[in-house]
PDB file of N, CA and C in Angstrom:
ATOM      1  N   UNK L   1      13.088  -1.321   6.521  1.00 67.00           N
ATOM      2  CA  UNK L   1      12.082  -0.249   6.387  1.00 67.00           C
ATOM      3  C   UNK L   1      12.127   0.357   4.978  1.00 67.00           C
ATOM      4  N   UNK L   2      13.433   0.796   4.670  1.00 76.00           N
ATOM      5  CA  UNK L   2      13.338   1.312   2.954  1.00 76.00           C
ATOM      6  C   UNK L   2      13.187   0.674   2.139  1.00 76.00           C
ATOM      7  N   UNK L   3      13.203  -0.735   1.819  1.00 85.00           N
ATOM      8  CA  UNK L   3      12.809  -1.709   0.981  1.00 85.00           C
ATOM      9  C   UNK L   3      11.403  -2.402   1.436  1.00 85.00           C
ATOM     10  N   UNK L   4      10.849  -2.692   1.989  1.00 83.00           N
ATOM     11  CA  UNK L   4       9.419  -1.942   2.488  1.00 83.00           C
ATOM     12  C   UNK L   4       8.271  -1.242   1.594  1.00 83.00           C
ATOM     13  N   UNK L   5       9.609   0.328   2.052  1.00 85.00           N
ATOM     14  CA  UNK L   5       8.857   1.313   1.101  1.00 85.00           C
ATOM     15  C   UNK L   5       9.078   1.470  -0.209  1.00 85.00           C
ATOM     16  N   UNK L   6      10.198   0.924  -0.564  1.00 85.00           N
ATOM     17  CA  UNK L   6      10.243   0.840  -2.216  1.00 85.00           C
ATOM     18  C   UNK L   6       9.570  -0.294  -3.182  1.00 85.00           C
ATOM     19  N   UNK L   7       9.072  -1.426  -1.890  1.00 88.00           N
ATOM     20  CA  UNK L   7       8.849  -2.338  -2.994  1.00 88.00           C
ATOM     21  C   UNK L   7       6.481  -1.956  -2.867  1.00 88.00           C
ATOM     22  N   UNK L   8       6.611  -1.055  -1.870  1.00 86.00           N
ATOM     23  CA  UNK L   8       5.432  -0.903  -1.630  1.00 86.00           C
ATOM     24  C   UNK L   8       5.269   0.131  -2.999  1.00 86.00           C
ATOM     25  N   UNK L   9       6.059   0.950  -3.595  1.00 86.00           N
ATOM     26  CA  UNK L   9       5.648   2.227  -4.173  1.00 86.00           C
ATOM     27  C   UNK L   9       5.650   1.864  -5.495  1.00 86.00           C
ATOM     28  N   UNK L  10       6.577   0.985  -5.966  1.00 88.00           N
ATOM     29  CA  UNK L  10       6.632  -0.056  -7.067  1.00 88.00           C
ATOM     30  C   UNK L  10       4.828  -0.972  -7.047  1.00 88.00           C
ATOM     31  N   UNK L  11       4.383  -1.197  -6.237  1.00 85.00           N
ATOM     32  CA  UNK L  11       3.248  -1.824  -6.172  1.00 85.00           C
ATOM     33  C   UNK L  11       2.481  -1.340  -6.204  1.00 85.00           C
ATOM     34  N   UNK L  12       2.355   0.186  -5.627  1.00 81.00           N
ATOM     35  CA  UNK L  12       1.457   0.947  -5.843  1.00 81.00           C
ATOM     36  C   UNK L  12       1.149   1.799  -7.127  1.00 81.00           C
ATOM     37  N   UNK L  13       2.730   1.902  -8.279  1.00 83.00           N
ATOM     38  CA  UNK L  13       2.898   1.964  -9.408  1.00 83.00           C
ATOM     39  C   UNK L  13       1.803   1.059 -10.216  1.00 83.00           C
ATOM     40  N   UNK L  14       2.379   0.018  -9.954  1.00 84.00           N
ATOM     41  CA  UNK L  14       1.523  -1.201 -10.973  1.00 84.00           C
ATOM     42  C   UNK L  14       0.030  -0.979 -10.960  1.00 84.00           C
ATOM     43  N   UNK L  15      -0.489  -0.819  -9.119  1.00 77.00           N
ATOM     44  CA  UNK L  15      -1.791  -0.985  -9.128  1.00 77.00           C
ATOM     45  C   UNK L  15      -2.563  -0.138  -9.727  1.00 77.00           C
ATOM     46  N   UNK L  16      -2.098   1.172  -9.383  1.00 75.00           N
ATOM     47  CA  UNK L  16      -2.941   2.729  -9.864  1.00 75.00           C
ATOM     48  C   UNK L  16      -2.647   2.201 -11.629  1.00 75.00           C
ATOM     49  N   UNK L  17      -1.859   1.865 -12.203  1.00 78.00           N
ATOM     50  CA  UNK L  17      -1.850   1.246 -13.990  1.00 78.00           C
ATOM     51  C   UNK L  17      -3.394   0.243 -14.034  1.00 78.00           C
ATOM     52  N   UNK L  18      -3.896  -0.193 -13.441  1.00 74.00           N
ATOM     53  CA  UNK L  18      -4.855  -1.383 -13.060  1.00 74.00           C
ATOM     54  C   UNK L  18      -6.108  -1.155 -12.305  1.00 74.00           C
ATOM     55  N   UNK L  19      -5.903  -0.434 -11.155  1.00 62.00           N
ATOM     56  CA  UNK L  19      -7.531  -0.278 -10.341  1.00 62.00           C
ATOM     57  C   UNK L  19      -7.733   0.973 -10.307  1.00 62.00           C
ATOM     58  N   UNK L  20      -8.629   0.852 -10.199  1.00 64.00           N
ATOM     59  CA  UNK L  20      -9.692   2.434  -9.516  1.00 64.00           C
ATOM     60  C   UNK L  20      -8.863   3.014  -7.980  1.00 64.00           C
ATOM     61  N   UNK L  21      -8.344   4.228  -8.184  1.00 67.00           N
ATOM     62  CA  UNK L  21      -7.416   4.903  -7.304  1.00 67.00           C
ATOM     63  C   UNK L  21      -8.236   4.862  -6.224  1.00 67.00           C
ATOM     64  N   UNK L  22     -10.032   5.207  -6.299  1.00 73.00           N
ATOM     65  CA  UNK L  22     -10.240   4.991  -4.851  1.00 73.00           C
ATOM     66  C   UNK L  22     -10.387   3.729  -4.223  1.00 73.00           C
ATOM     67  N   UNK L  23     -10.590   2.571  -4.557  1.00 73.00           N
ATOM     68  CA  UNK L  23     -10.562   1.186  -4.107  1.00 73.00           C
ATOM     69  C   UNK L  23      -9.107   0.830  -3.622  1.00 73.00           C
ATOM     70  N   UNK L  24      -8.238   1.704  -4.599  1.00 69.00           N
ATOM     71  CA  UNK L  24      -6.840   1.399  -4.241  1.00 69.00           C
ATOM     72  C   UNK L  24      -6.309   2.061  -2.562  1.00 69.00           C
ATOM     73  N   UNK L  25      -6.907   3.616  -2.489  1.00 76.00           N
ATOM     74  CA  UNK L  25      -6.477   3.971  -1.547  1.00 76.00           C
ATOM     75  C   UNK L  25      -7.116   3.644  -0.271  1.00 76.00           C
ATOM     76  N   UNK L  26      -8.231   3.411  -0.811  1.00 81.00           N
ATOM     77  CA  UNK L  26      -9.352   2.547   0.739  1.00 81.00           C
ATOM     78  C   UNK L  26      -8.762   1.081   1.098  1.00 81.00           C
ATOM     79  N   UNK L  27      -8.356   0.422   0.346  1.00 81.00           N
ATOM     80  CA  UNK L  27      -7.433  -0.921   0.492  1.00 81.00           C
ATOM     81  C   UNK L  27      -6.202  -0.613   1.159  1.00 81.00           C
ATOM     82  N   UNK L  28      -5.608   0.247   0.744  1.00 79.00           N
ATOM     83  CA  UNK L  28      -3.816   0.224   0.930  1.00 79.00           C
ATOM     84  C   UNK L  28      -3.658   0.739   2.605  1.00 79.00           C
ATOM     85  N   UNK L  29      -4.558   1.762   3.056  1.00 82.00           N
ATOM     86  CA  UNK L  29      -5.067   2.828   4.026  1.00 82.00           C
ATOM     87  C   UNK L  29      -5.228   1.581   4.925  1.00 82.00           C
ATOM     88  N   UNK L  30      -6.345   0.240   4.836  1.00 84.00           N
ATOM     89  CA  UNK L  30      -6.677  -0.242   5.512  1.00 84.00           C
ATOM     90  C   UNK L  30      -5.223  -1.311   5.335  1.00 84.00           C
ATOM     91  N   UNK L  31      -4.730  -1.817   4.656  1.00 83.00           N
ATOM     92  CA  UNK L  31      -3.445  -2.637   5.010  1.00 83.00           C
ATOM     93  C   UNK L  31      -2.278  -1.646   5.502  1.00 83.00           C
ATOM     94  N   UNK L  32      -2.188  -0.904   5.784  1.00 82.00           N
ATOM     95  CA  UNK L  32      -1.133   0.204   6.394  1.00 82.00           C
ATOM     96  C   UNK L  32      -0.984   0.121   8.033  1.00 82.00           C
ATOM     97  N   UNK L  33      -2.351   0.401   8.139  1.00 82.00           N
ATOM     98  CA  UNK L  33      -3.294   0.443   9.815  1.00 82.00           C
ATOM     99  C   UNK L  33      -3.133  -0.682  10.168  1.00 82.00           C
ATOM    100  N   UNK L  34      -3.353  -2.373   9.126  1.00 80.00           N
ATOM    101  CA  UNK L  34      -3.099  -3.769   9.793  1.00 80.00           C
ATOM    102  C   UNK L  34      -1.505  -3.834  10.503  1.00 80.00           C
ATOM    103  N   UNK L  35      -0.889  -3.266   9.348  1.00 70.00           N
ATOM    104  CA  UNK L  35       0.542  -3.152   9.389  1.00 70.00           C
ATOM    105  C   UNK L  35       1.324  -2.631  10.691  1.00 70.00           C
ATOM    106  N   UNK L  36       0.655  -1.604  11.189  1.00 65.00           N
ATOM    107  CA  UNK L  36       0.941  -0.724  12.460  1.00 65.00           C
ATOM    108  C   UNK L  36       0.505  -1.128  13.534  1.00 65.00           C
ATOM    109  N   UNK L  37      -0.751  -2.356  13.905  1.00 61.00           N
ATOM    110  CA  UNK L  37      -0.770  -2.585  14.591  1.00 61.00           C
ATOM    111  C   UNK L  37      -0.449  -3.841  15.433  1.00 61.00           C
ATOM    112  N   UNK L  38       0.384  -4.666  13.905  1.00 57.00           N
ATOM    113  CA  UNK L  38       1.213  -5.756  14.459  1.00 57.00           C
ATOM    114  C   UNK L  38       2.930  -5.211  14.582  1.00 57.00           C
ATOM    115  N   UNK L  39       3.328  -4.177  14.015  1.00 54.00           N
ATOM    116  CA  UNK L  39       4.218  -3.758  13.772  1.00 54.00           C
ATOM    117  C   UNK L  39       4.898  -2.825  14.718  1.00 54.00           C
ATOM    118  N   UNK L  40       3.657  -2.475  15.453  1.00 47.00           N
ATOM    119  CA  UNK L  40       3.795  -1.521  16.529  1.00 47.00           C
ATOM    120  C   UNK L  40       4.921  -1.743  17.777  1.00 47.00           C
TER     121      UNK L  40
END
C-alpha cells in the first residue's frame, strides 16, 4: 500500500511538470475508482 502511494505521488510529480492539472485530475480520479473496484 505505501509504495503504491509513493510511487503514485512521484508520478503525479512528473505529470503535473507535463499536463494540464485538469486532464490530470479527471484521469487519475477515474484510475483511482478503476482501482477500488477491482481492489475492493
Amino acid at each position: 500500500e505505501q509504495d503504491i502511494r509513493i510511487e503514485l505521488s512521484s508520478y503525479v510529480a512528473r505529470f503535473l511538470k507535463t499536463h494540464q492539472p485538469k486532464y490530470f485530475y479527471s484521469s487519475l480520479w477515474q484510475k483511482l475508482r478503476g482501482k477500488e473496484q477491482y481492489e475492493d
